Amino acid sequence: MNIYLIGAVVAVIFFATCAISTNNLIIAGIVALVCFIYFAFFASPQINKYTSKLKSFKDANQFINNFIVSLSIQPVIDVAIDHSLSILDDGFKENLTGIEQLSGIEKLKYLCNCFPFHCYSLFVDIVTLWQEQGGDILKMSNFLINDMRQTSEYVSTVEQMNTKKTIEFSMLWVFSLAVLIVIRFALSQFYSLIINKPVFIAGVIILFVFIIFSFQILISKITSLEIKGGSNDGE
């Protein structure tokens, strides 16, 4: 998701709507600039952090499941690690340069930096116990696998709800701005009387500020995902 592109598109829409509504290009330019600055310096970090957290959890889930299956077939930790990492994208594997000399358990512990989730720490503890005492890794990991499956379903549900909220929010404000433009031309005579009034200009500016503020409320809500079990860093 390119937040800068989205911000630029929204800024252009704001500029056009504000320019048509106020007949003032300077005010429209200021509104558009504020909108783009908001997306670039406020919305973008929040959304990028959220998407990074989601990707990290999904990678952790995929790694854990593949590792357990691989280890149950061939009980060699290094082989299971290599197989599980091979499925992840190249961008992730670029962060793992220099760990080849580490032991299997040390590699798993190192990956805690990439997977800062409680479930991954529990997974490392299970593998460490398996290495020390032996046993059936599938049975030992049964609770963890079921718990992660439930968490994954929860995350998927939240993603769907967030998509629905974003679409509904966008349609609401697009419709509102469209109504503003329609009124501008449908009531042209009335508009000509108020278009230069400071109160009207201030009202239009407040409307766009309110829309930007509502963007922040929406983004704060959709990026406040709490993954079950928390994370090692307290997020």
PDB file of C-alpha atoms in Angstrom:
ATOM      1  CA  MET A   1       0.000   0.000   0.000  1.00  0.00           C
ATOM      2  CA  ASN A   2       1.602   3.296  -1.151  1.00  0.00           C
ATOM      3  CA  ILE A   3       0.372   5.809   1.425  1.00  0.00           C
ATOM      4  CA  TYR A   4       2.108   8.678  -0.372  1.00  0.00           C
ATOM      5  CA  LEU A   5       0.184   7.929  -3.553  1.00  0.00           C
ATOM      6  CA  ILE A   6      -3.094   7.693  -1.646  1.00  0.00           C
ATOM      7  CA  GLY A   7      -2.270  10.975   0.098  1.00  0.00           C
ATOM      8  CA  ALA A   8      -1.527  12.642  -3.236  1.00  0.00           C
ATOM      9  CA  VAL A   9      -4.829  11.418  -4.737  1.00  0.00           C
ATOM     10  CA  VAL A  10      -6.827  12.590  -1.724  1.00  0.00           C
ATOM     11  CA  ALA A  11      -4.984  15.930  -1.777  1.00  0.00           C
ATOM     12  CA  VAL A  12      -5.915  16.425  -5.451  1.00  0.00           C
ATOM     13  CA  ILE A  13      -9.556  15.602  -4.668  1.00  0.00           C
ATOM     14  CA  PHE A  14      -9.490  18.067  -1.773  1.00  0.00           C
ATOM     15  CA  PHE A  15      -7.897  20.726  -3.972  1.00  0.00           C
ATOM     16  CA  ALA A  16     -10.496  20.333  -6.730  1.00  0.00           C
ATOM     17  CA  THR A  17     -13.456  20.219  -4.344  1.00  0.00           C
ATOM     18  CA  CYS A  18     -12.230  23.155  -2.266  1.00  0.00           C
ATOM     19  CA  ALA A  19     -11.399  25.216  -5.348  1.00  0.00           C
ATOM     20  CA  ILE A  20     -14.859  24.623  -6.812  1.00  0.00           C
ATOM     21  CA  SER A  21     -16.573  25.304  -3.485  1.00  0.00           C
ATOM     22  CA  THR A  22     -14.690  28.491  -2.525  1.00  0.00           C
ATOM     23  CA  ASN A  23     -13.449  29.711  -5.911  1.00  0.00           C
ATOM     24  CA  ASN A  24     -10.141  30.354  -4.136  1.00  0.00           C
ATOM     25  CA  LEU A  25      -7.067  28.511  -5.401  1.00  0.00           C
ATOM     26  CA  ILE A  26      -4.848  29.669  -2.542  1.00  0.00           C
ATOM     27  CA  ILE A  27      -7.141  28.212   0.125  1.00  0.00           C
ATOM     28  CA  ALA A  28      -7.590  25.066  -1.962  1.00  0.00           C
ATOM     29  CA  GLY A  29      -3.814  24.724  -2.260  1.00  0.00           C
ATOM     30  CA  ILE A  30      -3.329  25.124   1.495  1.00  0.00           C
ATOM     31  CA  VAL A  31      -6.016  22.510   2.226  1.00  0.00           C
ATOM     32  CA  ALA A  32      -4.434  20.085  -0.259  1.00  0.00           C
ATOM     33  CA  LEU A  33      -0.956  20.674   1.197  1.00  0.00           C
ATOM     34  CA  VAL A  34      -2.158  20.066   4.763  1.00  0.00           C
ATOM     35  CA  CYS A  35      -3.856  16.883   3.586  1.00  0.00           C
ATOM     36  CA  PHE A  36      -0.716  15.548   1.917  1.00  0.00           C
ATOM     37  CA  ILE A  37       1.450  16.467   4.918  1.00  0.00           C
ATOM     38  CA  TYR A  38      -0.949  14.580   7.169  1.00  0.00           C
ATOM     39  CA  PHE A  39      -0.760  11.424   5.047  1.00  0.00           C
ATOM     40  CA  ALA A  40       3.020  11.655   4.595  1.00  0.00           C
ATOM     41  CA  PHE A  41       4.071  12.403   8.173  1.00  0.00           C
ATOM     42  CA  PHE A  42       1.235  11.146  10.384  1.00  0.00           C
ATOM     43  CA  ALA A  43      -0.854   8.493   8.632  1.00  0.00           C
ATOM     44  CA  SER A  44       2.033   6.802   6.802  1.00  0.00           C
ATOM     45  CA  PRO A  45       4.095   5.849   9.910  1.00  0.00           C
ATOM     46  CA  GLN A  46       1.009   4.430  11.645  1.00  0.00           C
ATOM     47  CA  ILE A  47      -0.100   2.378   8.671  1.00  0.00           C
ATOM     48  CA  ASN A  48       3.424   1.171   7.863  1.00  0.00           C
ATOM     49  CA  LYS A  49       3.905   0.036  11.463  1.00  0.00           C
ATOM     50  CA  TYR A  50       0.556  -1.769  11.351  1.00  0.00           C
ATOM     51  CA  THR A  51       1.251  -3.541   8.049  1.00  0.00           C
ATOM     52  CA  SER A  52       4.750  -4.465   9.228  1.00  0.00           C
ATOM     53  CA  LYS A  53       3.307  -5.988  12.398  1.00  0.00           C
ATOM     54  CA  LEU A  54       0.736  -7.946  10.395  1.00  0.00           C
ATOM     55  CA  LYS A  55       3.355  -9.261   7.974  1.00  0.00           C
ATOM     56  CA  SER A  56       5.655 -10.202  10.843  1.00  0.00           C
ATOM     57  CA  PHE A  57       2.903 -12.193  12.530  1.00  0.00           C
ATOM     58  CA  LYS A  58       1.943 -13.979   9.314  1.00  0.00           C
ATOM     59  CA  ASP A  59       5.590 -14.813   8.640  1.00  0.00           C
ATOM     60  CA  ALA A  60       5.949 -16.126  12.197  1.00  0.00           C
ATOM     61  CA  ASN A  61       2.831 -18.247  11.817  1.00  0.00           C
ATOM     62  CA  GLN A  62       4.023 -19.684   8.506  1.00  0.00           C
ATOM     63  CA  PHE A  63       7.541 -20.290   9.833  1.00  0.00           C
ATOM     64  CA  ILE A  64       6.324 -22.077  12.980  1.00  0.00           C
ATOM     65  CA  ASN A  65       3.892 -24.339  11.147  1.00  0.00           C
ATOM     66  CA  ASN A  66       6.394 -25.280   8.441  1.00  0.00           C
ATOM     67  CA  PHE A  67       9.141 -25.840  10.998  1.00  0.00           C
ATOM     68  CA  ILE A  68       7.039 -28.186  13.139  1.00  0.00           C
ATOM     69  CA  VAL A  69       5.918 -30.230  10.140  1.00  0.00           C
ATOM     70  CA  SER A  70       9.477 -30.410   8.769  1.00  0.00           C
ATOM     71  CA  LEU A  71      10.906 -31.375  12.168  1.00  0.00           C
ATOM     72  CA  SER A  72       8.315 -34.120  12.583  1.00  0.00           C
ATOM     73  CA  ILE A  73       9.424 -35.621   9.243  1.00  0.00           C
ATOM     74  CA  GLN A  74      13.168 -35.131   9.638  1.00  0.00           C
ATOM     75  CA  PRO A  75      14.210 -34.461  13.271  1.00  0.00           C
ATOM     76  CA  VAL A  76      17.071 -32.084  12.481  1.00  0.00           C
ATOM     77  CA  ILE A  77      16.637 -28.488  13.624  1.00  0.00           C
ATOM     78  CA  ASP A  78      18.926 -26.919  10.999  1.00  0.00           C
ATOM     79  CA  VAL A  79      17.131 -28.726   8.167  1.00  0.00           C
ATOM     80  CA  ALA A  80      13.752 -27.591   9.517  1.00  0.00           C
ATOM     81  CA  ILE A  81      14.996 -24.005   9.770  1.00  0.00           C
ATOM     82  CA  ASP A  82      16.355 -23.985   6.209  1.00  0.00           C
ATOM     83  CA  HIS A  83      13.113 -25.438   4.862  1.00  0.00           C
ATOM     84  CA  SER A  84      10.942 -22.955   6.781  1.00  0.00           C
ATOM     85  CA  LEU A  85      13.044 -19.949   5.773  1.00  0.00           C
ATOM     86  CA  SER A  86      13.031 -20.963   2.114  1.00  0.00           C
ATOM     87  CA  ILE A  87       9.282 -20.354   1.965  1.00  0.00           C
ATOM     88  CA  LEU A  88       9.544 -16.776   3.260  1.00  0.00           C
ATOM     89  CA  ASP A  89      10.235 -13.866   0.894  1.00  0.00           C
ATOM     90  CA  ASP A  90      13.748 -12.748  -0.043  1.00  0.00           C
ATOM     91  CA  GLY A  91      13.328  -9.419   1.749  1.00  0.00           C
ATOM     92  CA  PHE A  92      12.979 -11.240   5.053  1.00  0.00           C
ATOM     93  CA  LYS A  93      15.966 -13.488   4.423  1.00  0.00           C
ATOM     94  CA  GLU A  94      18.208 -10.477   3.715  1.00  0.00           C
ATOM     95  CA  ASN A  95      18.020  -9.667   7.443  1.00  0.00           C
ATOM     96  CA  LEU A  96      19.481 -13.053   8.367  1.00  0.00           C
ATOM     97  CA  THR A  97      22.946 -12.728   6.882  1.00  0.00           C
ATOM     98  CA  GLY A  98      25.688 -13.881   9.231  1.00  0.00           C
ATOM     99  CA  ILE A  99      23.693 -16.401  11.278  1.00  0.00           C
ATOM    100  CA  GLU A 100      25.004 -19.459   9.425  1.00  0.00           C
ATOM    101  CA  GLN A 101      27.628 -20.138  12.117  1.00  0.00           C
ATOM    102  CA  LEU A 102      25.009 -20.240  14.891  1.00  0.00           C
ATOM    103  CA  SER A 103      23.571 -23.480  16.223  1.00  0.00           C
ATOM    104  CA  GLY A 104      19.973 -24.433  15.458  1.00  0.00           C
ATOM    105  CA  ILE A 105      18.563 -23.195  18.767  1.00  0.00           C
ATOM    106  CA  GLU A 106      20.659 -20.028  18.554  1.00  0.00           C
ATOM    107  CA  LYS A 107      19.188 -19.328  15.118  1.00  0.00           C
ATOM    108  CA  LEU A 108      15.669 -19.762  16.485  1.00  0.00           C
ATOM    109  CA  LYS A 109      16.452 -17.404  19.366  1.00  0.00           C
ATOM    110  CA  TYR A 110      17.952 -14.888  16.941  1.00  0.00           C
ATOM    111  CA  LEU A 111      14.681 -14.907  14.999  1.00  0.00           C
ATOM    112  CA  CYS A 112      12.956 -13.518  18.105  1.00  0.00           C
ATOM    113  CA  ASN A 113      14.211 -10.158  16.776  1.00  0.00           C
ATOM    114  CA  CYS A 114      12.147 -10.720  13.621  1.00  0.00           C
ATOM    115  CA  PHE A 115       9.146 -12.306  15.352  1.00  0.00           C
ATOM    116  CA  PRO A 116       8.566 -10.255  18.536  1.00  0.00           C
ATOM    117  CA  PHE A 117       5.529 -12.262  19.612  1.00  0.00           C
ATOM    118  CA  HIS A 118       4.841 -14.281  22.728  1.00  0.00           C
ATOM    119  CA  CYS A 119       3.735 -17.235  20.607  1.00  0.00           C
ATOM    120  CA  TYR A 120       7.156 -17.381  18.942  1.00  0.00           C
ATOM    121  CA  SER A 121       8.948 -17.293  22.312  1.00  0.00           C
ATOM    122  CA  LEU A 122       6.737 -20.180  23.422  1.00  0.00           C
ATOM    123  CA  PHE A 123       7.623 -22.015  20.206  1.00  0.00           C
ATOM    124  CA  VAL A 124      11.365 -21.621  20.912  1.00  0.00           C
ATOM    125  CA  ASP A 125      10.830 -22.967  24.433  1.00  0.00           C
ATOM    126  CA  ILE A 126       9.007 -26.009  23.031  1.00  0.00           C
ATOM    127  CA  VAL A 127      11.767 -26.742  20.507  1.00  0.00           C
ATOM    128  CA  THR A 128      14.423 -26.314  23.227  1.00  0.00           C
ATOM    129  CA  LEU A 129      12.534 -28.777  25.439  1.00  0.00           C
ATOM    130  CA  TRP A 130      12.233 -31.194  22.515  1.00  0.00           C
ATOM    131  CA  GLN A 131      15.977 -30.983  21.885  1.00  0.00           C
ATOM    132  CA  GLU A 132      16.793 -31.652  25.541  1.00  0.00           C
ATOM    133  CA  GLN A 133      14.219 -34.334  26.336  1.00  0.00           C
ATOM    134  CA  GLY A 134      12.990 -35.651  22.998  1.00  0.00           C
ATOM    135  CA  GLY A 135       9.386 -36.585  22.314  1.00  0.00           C
ATOM    136  CA  ASP A 136       6.759 -36.035  19.618  1.00  0.00           C
ATOM    137  CA  ILE A 137       7.090 -32.436  18.420  1.00  0.00           C
ATOM    138  CA  LEU A 138       3.564 -32.512  16.959  1.00  0.00           C
ATOM    139  CA  LYS A 139       2.002 -33.445  20.298  1.00  0.00           C
ATOM    140  CA  MET A 140       4.220 -31.024  22.200  1.00  0.00           C
ATOM    141  CA  SER A 141       3.157 -28.190  19.858  1.00  0.00           C
ATOM    142  CA  ASN A 142      -0.516 -29.087  19.622  1.00  0.00           C
ATOM    143  CA  PHE A 143      -1.743 -26.334  21.961  1.00  0.00           C
ATOM    144  CA  LEU A 144       0.486 -23.720  20.309  1.00  0.00           C
ATOM    145  CA  ILE A 145      -0.702 -24.649  16.806  1.00  0.00           C
ATOM    146  CA  ASN A 146      -4.369 -24.469  17.808  1.00  0.00           C
ATOM    147  CA  ASP A 147      -3.834 -21.157  19.569  1.00  0.00           C
ATOM    148  CA  MET A 148      -2.072 -19.651  16.551  1.00  0.00           C
ATOM    149  CA  ARG A 149      -4.804 -20.914  14.249  1.00  0.00           C
ATOM    150  CA  GLN A 150      -7.406 -19.092  16.339  1.00  0.00           C
ATOM    151  CA  THR A 151      -5.275 -15.955  16.393  1.00  0.00           C
ATOM    152  CA  SER A 152      -4.822 -16.103  12.603  1.00  0.00           C
ATOM    153  CA  GLU A 153      -8.584 -16.382  12.139  1.00  0.00           C
ATOM    154  CA  TYR A 154      -9.052 -13.395  14.431  1.00  0.00           C
ATOM    155  CA  VAL A 155      -6.490 -11.346  12.484  1.00  0.00           C
ATOM    156  CA  SER A 156      -8.193 -12.245   9.177  1.00  0.00           C
ATOM    157  CA  THR A 157     -11.570 -11.205  10.588  1.00  0.00           C
ATOM    158  CA  VAL A 158     -10.150  -7.878  11.781  1.00  0.00           C
ATOM    159  CA  GLU A 159      -8.601  -7.251   8.349  1.00  0.00           C
ATOM    160  CA  GLN A 160     -11.951  -7.850   6.655  1.00  0.00           C
ATOM    161  CA  MET A 161     -13.721  -5.545   9.099  1.00  0.00           C
ATOM    162  CA  ASN A 162     -11.089  -2.845   8.565  1.00  0.00           C
ATOM    163  CA  THR A 163     -11.520  -3.082   4.793  1.00  0.00           C
ATOM    164  CA  LYS A 164     -15.278  -2.753   5.196  1.00  0.00           C
ATOM    165  CA  LYS A 165     -14.917   0.258   7.522  1.00  0.00           C
ATOM    166  CA  THR A 166     -12.499   1.960   5.119  1.00  0.00           C
ATOM    167  CA  ILE A 167     -14.834   1.481   2.152  1.00  0.00           C
ATOM    168  CA  GLU A 168     -17.841   2.759   4.108  1.00  0.00           C
ATOM    169  CA  PHE A 169     -15.857   5.748   5.382  1.00  0.00           C
ATOM    170  CA  SER A 170     -14.590   6.620   1.889  1.00  0.00           C
ATOM    171  CA  MET A 171     -18.047   6.362   0.337  1.00  0.00           C
ATOM    172  CA  LEU A 172     -19.525   8.589   3.063  1.00  0.00           C
ATOM    173  CA  TRP A 173     -17.084  11.425   2.512  1.00  0.00           C
ATOM    174  CA  VAL A 174     -17.024  11.093  -1.290  1.00  0.00           C
ATOM    175  CA  PHE A 175     -20.800  11.405  -1.241  1.00  0.00           C
ATOM    176  CA  SER A 176     -20.589  14.408   1.106  1.00  0.00           C
ATOM    177  CA  LEU A 177     -18.084  16.215  -1.113  1.00  0.00           C
ATOM    178  CA  ALA A 178     -20.146  15.357  -4.192  1.00  0.00           C
ATOM    179  CA  VAL A 179     -23.198  16.928  -2.537  1.00  0.00           C
ATOM    180  CA  LEU A 180     -21.153  20.051  -1.808  1.00  0.00           C
ATOM    181  CA  ILE A 181     -20.227  20.363  -5.489  1.00  0.00           C
ATOM    182  CA  VAL A 182     -23.804  19.653  -6.663  1.00  0.00           C
ATOM    183  CA  ILE A 183     -25.149  22.365  -4.366  1.00  0.00           C
ATOM    184  CA  ARG A 184     -22.480  24.732  -5.711  1.00  0.00           C
ATOM    185  CA  PHE A 185     -23.958  24.478  -9.218  1.00  0.00           C
ATOM    186  CA  ALA A 186     -27.599  23.731  -8.414  1.00  0.00           C
ATOM    187  CA  LEU A 187     -27.885  26.819  -6.198  1.00  0.00           C
ATOM    188  CA  SER A 188     -25.523  29.010  -8.173  1.00  0.00           C
ATOM    189  CA  GLN A 189     -27.359  32.261  -7.432  1.00  0.00           C
ATOM    190  CA  PHE A 190     -27.383  31.637  -3.695  1.00  0.00           C
ATOM    191  CA  TYR A 191     -23.759  30.528  -3.859  1.00  0.00           C
ATOM    192  CA  SER A 192     -22.754  33.755  -5.576  1.00  0.00           C
ATOM    193  CA  LEU A 193     -24.036  35.663  -2.556  1.00  0.00           C
ATOM    194  CA  ILE A 194     -22.115  33.687   0.079  1.00  0.00           C
ATOM    195  CA  ILE A 195     -19.032  32.410  -1.738  1.00  0.00           C
ATOM    196  CA  ASN A 196     -16.912  35.405  -0.682  1.00  0.00           C
ATOM    197  CA  LYS A 197     -18.253  35.595   2.860  1.00  0.00           C
ATOM    198  CA  PRO A 198     -15.572  34.865   5.507  1.00  0.00           C
ATOM    199  CA  VAL A 199     -18.025  32.719   7.457  1.00  0.00           C
ATOM    200  CA  PHE A 200     -18.650  30.499   4.439  1.00  0.00           C
ATOM    201  CA  ILE A 201     -14.939  30.219   3.645  1.00  0.00           C
ATOM    202  CA  ALA A 202     -14.224  29.321   7.273  1.00  0.00           C
ATOM    203  CA  GLY A 203     -17.011  26.737   7.200  1.00  0.00           C
ATOM    204  CA  VAL A 204     -15.526  25.001   4.156  1.00  0.00           C
ATOM    205  CA  ILE A 205     -12.066  24.985   5.730  1.00  0.00           C
ATOM    206  CA  ILE A 206     -13.470  23.541   8.966  1.00  0.00           C
ATOM    207  CA  LEU A 207     -15.211  20.831   6.934  1.00  0.00           C
ATOM    208  CA  PHE A 208     -11.933  19.689   5.368  1.00  0.00           C
ATOM    209  CA  VAL A 209     -10.115  19.874   8.701  1.00  0.00           C
ATOM    210  CA  PHE A 210     -12.860  17.708  10.184  1.00  0.00           C
ATOM    211  CA  ILE A 211     -12.454  15.189   7.350  1.00  0.00           C
ATOM    212  CA  ILE A 212      -8.705  14.977   7.998  1.00  0.00           C
ATOM    213  CA  PHE A 213      -9.400  14.552  11.716  1.00  0.00           C
ATOM    214  CA  SER A 214     -11.843  11.748  10.924  1.00  0.00           C
ATOM    215  CA  PHE A 215      -9.099  10.120   8.821  1.00  0.00           C
ATOM    216  CA  GLN A 216      -6.947  10.039  11.939  1.00  0.00           C
ATOM    217  CA  ILE A 217      -9.735   8.491  14.024  1.00  0.00           C
ATOM    218  CA  LEU A 218     -10.284   5.787  11.385  1.00  0.00           C
ATOM    219  CA  ILE A 219      -6.577   5.023  11.014  1.00  0.00           C
ATOM    220  CA  SER A 220      -6.097   4.879  14.792  1.00  0.00           C
ATOM    221  CA  LYS A 221      -8.912   2.344  15.050  1.00  0.00           C
ATOM    222  CA  ILE A 222      -7.853   0.079  12.183  1.00  0.00           C
ATOM    223  CA  THR A 223      -4.194   0.064  13.271  1.00  0.00           C
ATOM    224  CA  SER A 224      -4.920  -0.745  16.929  1.00  0.00           C
ATOM    225  CA  LEU A 225      -4.831  -4.507  16.339  1.00  0.00           C
ATOM    226  CA  GLU A 226      -3.842  -6.440  19.454  1.00  0.00           C
ATOM    227  CA  ILE A 227      -2.477  -9.861  18.565  1.00  0.00           C
ATOM    228  CA  LYS A 228      -3.426 -12.455  21.166  1.00  0.00           C
ATOM    229  CA  GLY A 229      -0.662 -13.152  23.627  1.00  0.00           C
ATOM    230  CA  GLY A 230       1.018  -9.790  23.153  1.00  0.00           C
ATOM    231  CA  SER A 231       4.588  -9.405  21.966  1.00  0.00           C
ATOM    232  CA  ASN A 232       7.970  -9.433  23.504  1.00  0.00           C
ATOM    233  CA  ASP A 233       8.400  -5.702  23.147  1.00  0.00           C
ATOM    234  CA  GLY A 234       5.095  -4.970  24.807  1.00  0.00           C
ATOM    235  CA  GLU A 235       3.241  -3.897  21.669  1.00  0.00           C
TER     236      GLU A 235
END
